[in-house]
Amino acid sequence: MKLPAQWFTGDAWADVIYRGEAPSRARANAVRFAPGARTAWHSHGLGQTLYIVEGIALVQSRGGEILQAHRAT
């Protein structure tokens, strides 16, 4: 599915891989970004794990250093 324009600059798409059933809040999504696309600032109350499978991602905690994450090997 194409993700909402109000959440992203540029195009991004997501496929749900896993959605836990209540009371679980576990979720796994495959998210793809067009070159140069980015998300708006947001938070994940339970944390987030990013696994880069292609390309290079720039990641940052609010106010923190920008880190360059490369494809997982």
mmCIF file of C-alpha atoms in Angstrom:
data_model
loop_
_atom_site.group_PDB
_atom_site.id
_atom_site.type_symbol
_atom_site.label_atom_id
_atom_site.label_comp_id
_atom_site.label_asym_id
_atom_site.label_seq_id
_atom_site.Cartn_x
_atom_site.Cartn_y
_atom_site.Cartn_z
ATOM 1 C CA MET A 1 0.000 0.000 0.000
ATOM 2 C CA LYS A 2 1.139 3.553 -0.683
ATOM 3 C CA LEU A 3 1.711 5.428 2.558
ATOM 4 C CA PRO A 4 -0.052 8.752 3.282
ATOM 5 C CA ALA A 5 1.564 11.884 1.836
ATOM 6 C CA GLN A 6 1.068 13.721 5.157
ATOM 7 C CA TRP A 7 3.538 11.305 6.806
ATOM 8 C CA PHE A 8 6.247 11.397 4.112
ATOM 9 C CA THR A 9 8.192 13.672 1.823
ATOM 10 C CA GLY A 10 8.403 11.686 -1.397
ATOM 11 C CA ASP A 11 6.834 8.300 -2.043
ATOM 12 C CA ALA A 12 6.866 5.360 0.363
ATOM 13 C CA TRP A 13 5.070 2.018 0.390
ATOM 14 C CA ALA A 14 4.483 -0.637 3.061
ATOM 15 C CA ASP A 15 3.561 -4.302 3.093
ATOM 16 C CA VAL A 16 2.368 -5.883 6.341
ATOM 17 C CA ILE A 17 4.436 -8.976 7.121
ATOM 18 C CA TYR A 18 3.065 -9.696 10.593
ATOM 19 C CA ARG A 19 0.410 -8.153 12.837
ATOM 20 C CA GLY A 20 0.060 -9.670 16.294
ATOM 21 C CA GLU A 21 -3.363 -10.417 17.708
ATOM 22 C CA ALA A 22 -4.461 -8.779 20.986
ATOM 23 C CA PRO A 23 -3.000 -8.406 23.496
ATOM 24 C CA SER A 24 0.179 -8.451 21.362
ATOM 25 C CA ARG A 25 1.224 -5.174 19.792
ATOM 26 C CA ALA A 26 4.005 -6.757 17.722
ATOM 27 C CA ARG A 27 4.092 -5.750 14.077
ATOM 28 C CA ALA A 28 6.466 -6.196 11.170
ATOM 29 C CA ASN A 29 6.233 -4.161 7.978
ATOM 30 C CA ALA A 30 8.400 -4.034 4.865
ATOM 31 C CA VAL A 31 8.696 -0.339 3.988
ATOM 32 C CA ARG A 32 10.157 0.941 0.721
ATOM 33 C CA PHE A 33 11.181 4.521 0.063
ATOM 34 C CA ALA A 34 11.662 6.193 -3.312
ATOM 35 C CA PRO A 35 15.129 7.788 -3.592
ATOM 36 C CA GLY A 36 15.211 10.947 -1.444
ATOM 37 C CA ALA A 37 11.945 10.163 0.382
ATOM 38 C CA ARG A 38 11.786 10.574 4.160
ATOM 39 C CA THR A 39 9.333 10.381 7.021
ATOM 40 C CA ALA A 40 8.031 13.226 9.130
ATOM 41 C CA TRP A 41 9.306 13.278 12.744
ATOM 42 C CA HIS A 42 7.438 10.697 14.795
ATOM 43 C CA SER A 43 8.007 8.337 17.705
ATOM 44 C CA HIS A 44 7.491 4.674 18.512
ATOM 45 C CA GLY A 45 6.397 4.246 22.124
ATOM 46 C CA LEU A 46 7.557 0.632 22.249
ATOM 47 C CA GLY A 47 10.685 1.201 20.149
ATOM 48 C CA GLN A 48 11.525 0.251 16.610
ATOM 49 C CA THR A 49 14.035 -2.012 14.878
ATOM 50 C CA LEU A 50 15.152 -1.133 11.364
ATOM 51 C CA TYR A 51 16.631 -3.789 9.098
ATOM 52 C CA ILE A 52 18.006 -2.284 5.890
ATOM 53 C CA VAL A 53 17.873 -4.787 3.017
ATOM 54 C CA GLU A 54 18.774 -2.523 0.108
ATOM 55 C CA GLY A 55 20.426 0.857 -0.290
ATOM 56 C CA ILE A 56 21.487 3.275 2.432
ATOM 57 C CA ALA A 57 19.246 4.833 5.082
ATOM 58 C CA LEU A 58 19.917 7.945 7.120
ATOM 59 C CA VAL A 59 18.497 7.597 10.631
ATOM 60 C CA GLN A 60 18.366 10.043 13.516
ATOM 61 C CA SER A 61 16.891 10.392 16.968
ATOM 62 C CA ARG A 62 15.351 13.825 17.485
ATOM 63 C CA GLY A 63 18.214 16.221 18.154
ATOM 64 C CA GLY A 64 20.752 13.422 17.775
ATOM 65 C CA GLU A 65 23.501 12.709 15.301
ATOM 66 C CA ILE A 66 22.525 11.545 11.806
ATOM 67 C CA LEU A 67 23.706 7.974 11.286
ATOM 68 C CA GLN A 68 24.176 6.222 7.971
ATOM 69 C CA ALA A 69 22.804 2.677 7.981
ATOM 70 C CA HIS A 70 23.866 0.340 5.182
ATOM 71 C CA ARG A 71 22.278 -2.785 3.795
ATOM 72 C CA ALA A 72 22.352 -5.694 6.229
ATOM 73 C CA THR A 73 24.699 -8.503 5.235
#
